[in-house]
PDB file of C-alpha atoms in Angstrom:
ATOM      1  CA  MET A   1      -6.968 -23.909  -1.847  1.00 91.00           C
ATOM      2  CA  LYS A   2      -6.317 -26.748  -0.866  1.00 96.00           C
ATOM      3  CA  VAL A   3      -8.439 -26.474   2.958  1.00 95.00           C
ATOM      4  CA  GLN A   4      -8.784 -30.123   5.200  1.00 96.00           C
ATOM      5  CA  MET A   5     -10.858 -30.526   7.881  1.00 96.00           C
ATOM      6  CA  LEU A   6     -13.320 -32.712  10.505  1.00 95.00           C
ATOM      7  CA  VAL A   7     -16.739 -32.882   9.568  1.00 96.00           C
ATOM      8  CA  GLY A   8     -19.181 -35.117  11.055  1.00 93.00           C
ATOM      9  CA  GLY A   9     -16.407 -37.471  12.892  1.00 93.00           C
ATOM     10  CA  GLN A  10     -14.125 -37.711   9.221  1.00 95.00           C
ATOM     11  CA  ASN A  11     -11.355 -36.403   7.636  1.00 96.00           C
ATOM     12  CA  LEU A  12     -11.883 -33.746   4.527  1.00 95.00           C
ATOM     13  CA  LYS A  13      -9.597 -32.555   2.693  1.00 97.00           C
ATOM     14  CA  PHE A  14     -10.317 -30.996  -0.996  1.00 96.00           C
ATOM     15  CA  ASP A  15      -8.851 -28.550  -3.064  1.00 96.00           C
ATOM     16  CA  ILE A  16     -11.752 -25.091  -3.790  1.00 94.00           C
ATOM     17  CA  HIS A  17     -10.438 -24.892  -7.579  1.00 91.00           C
ATOM     18  CA  THR A  18      -9.880 -28.374  -8.229  1.00 93.00           C
ATOM     19  CA  GLU A  19     -13.867 -29.013  -6.356  1.00 92.00           C
ATOM     20  CA  LEU A  20     -15.540 -25.996  -8.802  1.00 90.00           C
ATOM     21  CA  ASN A  21     -13.786 -26.615 -11.848  1.00 87.00           C
ATOM     22  CA  PHE A  22     -15.139 -28.417 -14.375  1.00 83.00           C
ATOM     23  CA  ASP A  23     -14.128 -29.413 -17.917  1.00 83.00           C
ATOM     24  CA  PRO A  24     -16.651 -27.192 -20.601  1.00 78.00           C
ATOM     25  CA  GLU A  25     -16.112 -30.384 -23.166  1.00 80.00           C
ATOM     26  CA  HIS A  26     -17.829 -32.738 -19.752  1.00 79.00           C
ATOM     27  CA  VAL A  27     -20.459 -30.110 -18.875  1.00 79.00           C
ATOM     28  CA  PHE A  28     -23.948 -32.739 -19.774  1.00 80.00           C
ATOM     29  CA  ASP A  29     -21.712 -35.183 -17.360  1.00 82.00           C
ATOM     30  CA  VAL A  30     -20.972 -32.695 -14.724  1.00 82.00           C
ATOM     31  CA  ILE A  31     -24.385 -31.176 -14.919  1.00 84.00           C
ATOM     32  CA  GLY A  32     -26.390 -34.222 -13.986  1.00 81.00           C
ATOM     33  CA  LYS A  33     -23.874 -34.840 -10.774  1.00 86.00           C
ATOM     34  CA  GLN A  34     -25.054 -31.231 -10.288  1.00 86.00           C
ATOM     35  CA  PRO A  35     -27.418 -31.422  -7.757  1.00 87.00           C
ATOM     36  CA  GLY A  36     -26.021 -34.870  -5.993  1.00 91.00           C
ATOM     37  CA  MET A  37     -23.214 -32.240  -5.146  1.00 90.00           C
ATOM     38  CA  LEU A  38     -25.101 -28.829  -4.465  1.00 92.00           C
ATOM     39  CA  SER A  39     -26.887 -31.362  -1.792  1.00 94.00           C
ATOM     40  CA  TRP A  40     -22.993 -32.744  -0.290  1.00 95.00           C
ATOM     41  CA  TRP A  41     -21.941 -29.341  -0.091  1.00 95.00           C
ATOM     42  CA  TYR A  42     -24.410 -28.264   1.781  1.00 96.00           C
ATOM     43  CA  SER A  43     -25.164 -31.288   3.728  1.00 96.00           C
ATOM     44  CA  LEU A  44     -20.940 -30.834   5.578  1.00 97.00           C
ATOM     45  CA  ALA A  45     -22.301 -27.459   5.723  1.00 97.00           C
ATOM     46  CA  ALA A  46     -25.378 -27.734   8.009  1.00 97.00           C
ATOM     47  CA  MET A  47     -23.197 -30.690   9.512  1.00 98.00           C
ATOM     48  CA  LYS A  48     -20.091 -28.003  10.978  1.00 98.00           C
ATOM     49  CA  ASP A  49     -22.788 -26.276  11.911  1.00 98.00           C
ATOM     50  CA  GLN A  50     -24.712 -28.095  14.367  1.00 98.00           C
ATOM     51  CA  GLU A  51     -20.972 -28.923  15.094  1.00 98.00           C
ATOM     52  CA  VAL A  52     -20.403 -25.169  15.943  1.00 98.00           C
ATOM     53  CA  ASN A  53     -23.069 -24.931  18.149  1.00 98.00           C
ATOM     54  CA  ASP A  54     -22.422 -28.298  20.003  1.00 98.00           C
ATOM     55  CA  PHE A  55     -18.659 -27.050  20.436  1.00 98.00           C
ATOM     56  CA  THR A  56     -20.851 -23.325  21.901  1.00 98.00           C
ATOM     57  CA  SER A  57     -22.677 -24.792  24.017  1.00 98.00           C
ATOM     58  CA  GLU A  58     -20.176 -27.386  25.925  1.00 98.00           C
ATOM     59  CA  MET A  59     -17.307 -24.049  25.298  1.00 98.00           C
ATOM     60  CA  GLU A  60     -19.339 -21.661  27.842  1.00 98.00           C
ATOM     61  CA  LYS A  61     -20.689 -25.060  29.861  1.00 98.00           C
ATOM     62  CA  ARG A  62     -16.416 -25.481  30.145  1.00 98.00           C
ATOM     63  CA  MET A  63     -16.386 -21.401  31.549  1.00 97.00           C
ATOM     64  CA  ALA A  64     -18.955 -21.377  34.029  1.00 97.00           C
ATOM     65  CA  GLU A  65     -16.651 -24.553  35.801  1.00 97.00           C
ATOM     66  CA  ILE A  66     -13.932 -22.262  35.725  1.00 96.00           C
ATOM     67  CA  GLU A  67     -15.120 -20.001  36.791  1.00 95.00           C
ATOM     68  CA  LEU A  68     -16.661 -21.649  39.990  1.00 95.00           C
ATOM     69  CA  GLU A  69     -13.037 -22.653  39.896  1.00 93.00           C
ATOM     70  CA  VAL A  70     -11.711 -19.358  39.894  1.00 93.00           C
ATOM     71  CA  ARG A  71     -14.289 -17.966  42.689  1.00 91.00           C
ATOM     72  CA  SER A  72     -13.418 -20.753  44.460  1.00 91.00           C
ATOM     73  CA  ASP A  73     -10.274 -19.951  45.388  1.00 88.00           C
ATOM     74  CA  THR A  74     -10.526 -16.631  46.796  1.00 85.00           C
ATOM     75  CA  ALA A  75      -8.138 -16.592  49.504  1.00 86.00           C
ATOM     76  CA  LEU A  76      -5.291 -17.725  46.463  1.00 85.00           C
ATOM     77  CA  LEU A  77      -6.389 -14.813  44.458  1.00 86.00           C
ATOM     78  CA  GLU A  78      -6.546 -12.193  47.416  1.00 88.00           C
ATOM     79  CA  ALA A  79      -3.154 -12.694  48.771  1.00 87.00           C
ATOM     80  CA  GLN A  80      -1.613 -12.553  44.775  1.00 85.00           C
ATOM     81  CA  TYR A  81      -4.263  -8.906  44.383  1.00 81.00           C
ATOM     82  CA  GLY A  82      -5.142  -7.805  47.455  1.00 86.00           C
ATOM     83  CA  LYS A  83      -9.525  -6.841  46.490  1.00 89.00           C
ATOM     84  CA  VAL A  84     -10.979  -9.539  44.781  1.00 89.00           C
ATOM     85  CA  THR A  85     -12.882  -7.497  41.981  1.00 91.00           C
ATOM     86  CA  GLU A  86     -14.888  -9.023  39.448  1.00 93.00           C
ATOM     87  CA  GLY A  87     -12.043  -7.903  37.187  1.00 92.00           C
ATOM     88  CA  VAL A  88      -9.615  -9.672  39.125  1.00 91.00           C
ATOM     89  CA  ILE A  89     -12.277 -13.289  38.185  1.00 91.00           C
ATOM     90  CA  LYS A  90     -12.071 -12.517  35.195  1.00 92.00           C
ATOM     91  CA  ALA A  91      -8.842 -11.844  35.087  1.00 92.00           C
ATOM     92  CA  ALA A  92      -7.018 -14.706  36.077  1.00 91.00           C
ATOM     93  CA  ILE A  93     -10.280 -16.875  34.222  1.00 93.00           C
ATOM     94  CA  GLN A  94      -8.168 -15.757  30.879  1.00 92.00           C
ATOM     95  CA  ALA A  95      -5.178 -16.323  32.399  1.00 92.00           C
ATOM     96  CA  LYS A  96      -5.873 -19.967  32.409  1.00 94.00           C
ATOM     97  CA  ASP A  97      -4.442 -21.688  29.419  1.00 96.00           C
ATOM     98  CA  GLU A  98      -7.444 -24.009  28.287  1.00 97.00           C
ATOM     99  CA  PRO A  99     -10.428 -20.792  27.322  1.00 96.00           C
ATOM    100  CA  SER A 100      -7.675 -19.681  24.788  1.00 95.00           C
ATOM    101  CA  GLN A 101      -7.521 -22.923  23.785  1.00 97.00           C
ATOM    102  CA  LEU A 102     -10.989 -23.425  23.538  1.00 97.00           C
ATOM    103  CA  LYS A 103     -12.212 -19.750  21.747  1.00 97.00           C
ATOM    104  CA  ALA A 104      -9.132 -21.223  19.053  1.00 97.00           C
ATOM    105  CA  LYS A 105     -10.651 -24.747  18.729  1.00 98.00           C
ATOM    106  CA  LEU A 106     -14.461 -22.918  18.233  1.00 98.00           C
ATOM    107  CA  ASN A 107     -12.914 -19.812  15.816  1.00 98.00           C
ATOM    108  CA  GLU A 108     -10.758 -23.324  13.800  1.00 98.00           C
ATOM    109  CA  MET A 109     -14.800 -24.426  13.654  1.00 98.00           C
ATOM    110  CA  ARG A 110     -16.211 -21.510  12.549  1.00 98.00           C
ATOM    111  CA  ARG A 111     -13.863 -21.186   9.404  1.00 98.00           C
ATOM    112  CA  ASP A 112     -14.581 -24.211   8.439  1.00 98.00           C
ATOM    113  CA  ALA A 113     -18.210 -23.498   8.570  1.00 98.00           C
ATOM    114  CA  ALA A 114     -17.646 -20.484   7.016  1.00 97.00           C
ATOM    115  CA  ILE A 115     -15.373 -22.216   3.477  1.00 97.00           C
ATOM    116  CA  LEU A 116     -18.154 -25.066   3.617  1.00 97.00           C
ATOM    117  CA  LYS A 117     -20.937 -22.199   3.491  1.00 97.00           C
ATOM    118  CA  ALA A 118     -18.923 -21.029   0.614  1.00 95.00           C
ATOM    119  CA  MET A 119     -18.340 -24.383  -1.680  1.00 95.00           C
ATOM    120  CA  ALA A 120     -22.448 -24.787  -1.708  1.00 94.00           C
ATOM    121  CA  LYS A 121     -22.681 -20.913  -2.986  1.00 93.00           C
ATOM    122  CA  GLY A 122     -20.155 -22.106  -5.414  1.00 91.00           C
ATOM    123  CA  PHE A 123     -22.078 -25.645  -6.631  1.00 88.00           C
ATOM    124  CA  ASP A 124     -25.018 -22.488  -6.565  1.00 88.00           C
ATOM    125  CA  SER A 125     -23.974 -20.382  -8.407  1.00 84.00           C
ATOM    126  CA  ARG A 126     -21.580 -23.297 -11.014  1.00 82.00           C
ATOM    127  CA  SER A 127     -25.351 -24.567 -11.499  1.00 75.00           C
ATOM    128  CA  ALA A 128     -25.358 -21.326 -13.589  1.00 76.00           C
ATOM    129  CA  LEU A 129     -22.744 -21.367 -15.539  1.00 73.00           C
ATOM    130  CA  LEU A 130     -23.664 -24.597 -16.716  1.00 70.00           C
ATOM    131  CA  ALA A 131     -26.956 -23.726 -17.576  1.00 73.00           C
ATOM    132  CA  THR A 132     -25.114 -21.182 -19.211  1.00 72.00           C
ATOM    133  CA  ALA A 133     -22.490 -23.700 -21.017  1.00 67.00           C
ATOM    134  CA  GLY A 134     -24.785 -26.496 -21.688  1.00 64.00           C
ATOM    135  CA  SER A 135     -26.823 -23.758 -23.623  1.00 64.00           C
ATOM    136  CA  ALA A 136     -24.062 -22.789 -25.336  1.00 66.00           C
ATOM    137  CA  GLN A 137     -23.372 -26.288 -25.962  1.00 68.00           C
ATOM    138  CA  ARG A 138     -26.831 -27.920 -27.288  1.00 72.00           C
ATOM    139  CA  ALA A 139     -26.920 -23.661 -29.361  1.00 70.00           C
ATOM    140  CA  GLU A 140     -23.346 -25.202 -31.214  1.00 75.00           C
ATOM    141  CA  VAL A 141     -24.923 -28.919 -31.989  1.00 73.00           C
ATOM    142  CA  GLU A 142     -27.939 -27.971 -32.789  1.00 78.00           C
ATOM    143  CA  ALA A 143     -26.250 -25.250 -35.247  1.00 75.00           C
ATOM    144  CA  ARG A 144     -24.026 -28.301 -36.689  1.00 81.00           C
ATOM    145  CA  LEU A 145     -26.582 -30.549 -37.603  1.00 80.00           C
ATOM    146  CA  ARG A 146     -28.246 -27.639 -39.607  1.00 77.00           C
ATOM    147  CA  GLN A 147     -25.358 -26.753 -41.531  1.00 81.00           C
ATOM    148  CA  LEU A 148     -24.776 -31.220 -42.186  1.00 76.00           C
ATOM    149  CA  VAL A 149     -28.279 -31.437 -42.937  1.00 76.00           C
ATOM    150  CA  GLY A 150     -28.126 -28.395 -45.193  1.00 76.00           C
ATOM    151  CA  LYS A 151     -25.561 -30.048 -47.160  1.00 78.00           C
ATOM    152  CA  ALA A 152     -27.156 -32.987 -46.940  1.00 74.00           C
ATOM    153  CA  LYS A 153     -30.015 -32.112 -49.269  1.00 78.00           C
ATOM    154  CA  ASN A 154     -28.084 -29.608 -50.889  1.00 76.00           C
ATOM    155  CA  SER A 155     -25.840 -33.372 -52.556  1.00 70.00           C
TER     156      SER A 155
END
């Protein structure tokens, strides 16, 4: 699955499968890079979480401003709907384009944050797989060495 998002003002593009995949023939090379990759993905996830929190604050402020704008024009609301109730005010706010655009952007940012957290957790899981694969390769190498030593002794 190919993903593209903004994190820290930078355009980040990656393929989830490619990032998490590793060549079992080069497991020891991958093991050496694993801590850095794990830190990288957790750092990206933390950055995106901060962006979501900052945007949420900005959105709440802008939504309050929009509400004040709507409430300041009650004469227009009365002309359109008659009696101005809280329901009419809420509907007038929701009828504007900006609130739905802000909510859509927040939802996209939350989705991106969830993907980055999933990537970090994927690298956590990959650590366990790498440990198992490394152990299996080490056991293979030791078995071959024992065979070679045994053959050398018998020669």
